[in-house]
């Protein structure tokens, strides 16, 4: 007797994280429905899956309702790079609020388990370091990052209200900076910018004095964390931080990238964007305890795996 395959919806499935998640779920013998409007995602990221009988792609904007039949939903759809999410801030809010309501409505009708890809941005520019899930954050509600930060905070609110009001089976992950192959070269984020600049021997653009910190998680580690979270018992809802606690200044990152690419680039300093967080590092105690998960790939190893991808893309 054949067992019916699990059907899983990945919103934002053609994005950087979404496409890696589609790969991982298909490798696990699930049927994946990949939904994307290609605002920041790209069909290129999933072209190797086109024609796979366990993969279907639907072009759709989640700000409009959709009905499909699935057992589980990973809700990733939303541009995540400051350059992208600030290019049309009203649309970013609509994606996070209207879009999330549509996806939660779908999960409610289907009685499907639904996971929200939330973000370390809910902590804003944090005064508590490293950031535990219990920290409520310090977000400027009217600044240029607010469309994303407050949008994602509202999405978390909606998840927990649907859980309390309608008994939805929810999971909320707070994803810290993640990098790896399939980031777009013009994505605007620091890892992609620095690698592209280093490979072209162009100046490395450091915003501010480069003393601000971030913690970078390699994509395969992050994907394992998302899958582990989805599989936790029903009473574990999160939010739970997923990220690599290794913390680096942007100057340190630039130096590592220059060394690993054997680049002739020099550093060039530019104004710090408004509301740019000064420091960021996840406290991952909860993830380690509840998910039995921790990242395994340090920044330098991840960069060594990512640089050849950019070399190929730039060729
Ligand atoms: N950054 C930088 N140069 C760049 C791009 C970004 O110095 O070319 C800095 C940015 O100001 C921030 C950090 O790198 O302090 C991480 O930026 P990113 O946009 O990757 O992510 P986020 O700010 O959302 O963590």
CSV table of C-alpha atoms in Angstrom, one decimal, residues 8-23 32-43 45-46 55-62 66 73-80 95 103 115-117 152 182 223 226:
chain,number,residue,atom,x,y,z
A,8,UNK,CA,3.9,21.2,1.6
A,9,UNK,CA,3.4,24.8,0.5
A,10,UNK,CA,6.5,27.1,0.6
A,11,UNK,CA,5.5,30.7,0.1
A,12,UNK,CA,8.5,32.6,-1.3
A,13,UNK,CA,9.7,29.3,-2.5
A,14,UNK,CA,11.8,30.8,-5.4
A,15,UNK,CA,13.7,33.0,-3.0
A,16,UNK,CA,17.2,32.4,-1.5
A,17,UNK,CA,16.0,30.5,1.6
A,18,UNK,CA,12.8,29.2,0.0
A,19,UNK,CA,14.5,27.5,-2.8
A,20,UNK,CA,16.9,25.7,-0.5
A,21,UNK,CA,14.0,24.7,1.6
A,22,UNK,CA,12.2,23.3,-1.5
A,23,UNK,CA,15.3,21.2,-2.2
A,32,UNK,CA,6.3,20.8,-2.7
A,33,UNK,CA,4.1,23.5,-4.0
A,34,UNK,CA,6.3,26.6,-4.5
A,35,UNK,CA,4.6,29.9,-4.5
A,36,UNK,CA,6.3,33.1,-5.6
A,37,UNK,CA,5.6,36.4,-7.3
A,38,UNK,CA,9.3,36.9,-8.3
A,39,UNK,CA,9.6,40.3,-6.7
A,40,UNK,CA,12.9,39.3,-5.2
A,41,UNK,CA,12.9,35.6,-5.8
A,42,UNK,CA,13.9,34.1,-9.2
A,43,UNK,CA,12.8,31.1,-11.2
A,45,UNK,CA,16.8,29.3,-8.1
A,46,UNK,CA,14.4,26.4,-8.7
A,55,UNK,CA,7.5,19.9,-7.5
A,56,UNK,CA,5.0,22.5,-8.7
A,57,UNK,CA,5.5,26.2,-9.0
A,58,UNK,CA,2.7,28.8,-8.9
A,59,UNK,CA,3.2,32.4,-9.7
A,60,UNK,CA,1.1,34.3,-7.2
A,61,UNK,CA,1.2,37.4,-5.0
A,62,UNK,CA,0.1,36.4,-1.4
A,66,UNK,CA,-5.2,31.6,-2.8
A,73,UNK,CA,2.9,25.6,5.1
A,74,UNK,CA,6.3,27.3,5.4
A,75,UNK,CA,5.5,31.0,5.1
A,76,UNK,CA,8.6,32.8,3.8
A,77,UNK,CA,7.2,35.2,1.3
A,78,UNK,CA,8.6,38.7,1.8
A,79,UNK,CA,11.6,40.6,0.4
A,80,UNK,CA,14.3,40.4,3.2
A,95,UNK,CA,2.8,41.4,2.1
A,103,UNK,CA,-1.9,32.4,4.4
A,115,UNK,CA,5.5,28.1,10.1
A,116,UNK,CA,6.3,31.8,10.0
A,117,UNK,CA,9.7,32.9,8.8
A,152,UNK,CA,7.1,41.1,10.6
A,182,UNK,CA,21.6,31.7,-4.6
A,223,UNK,CA,17.2,25.1,6.7
A,226,UNK,CA,13.4,25.4,10.0
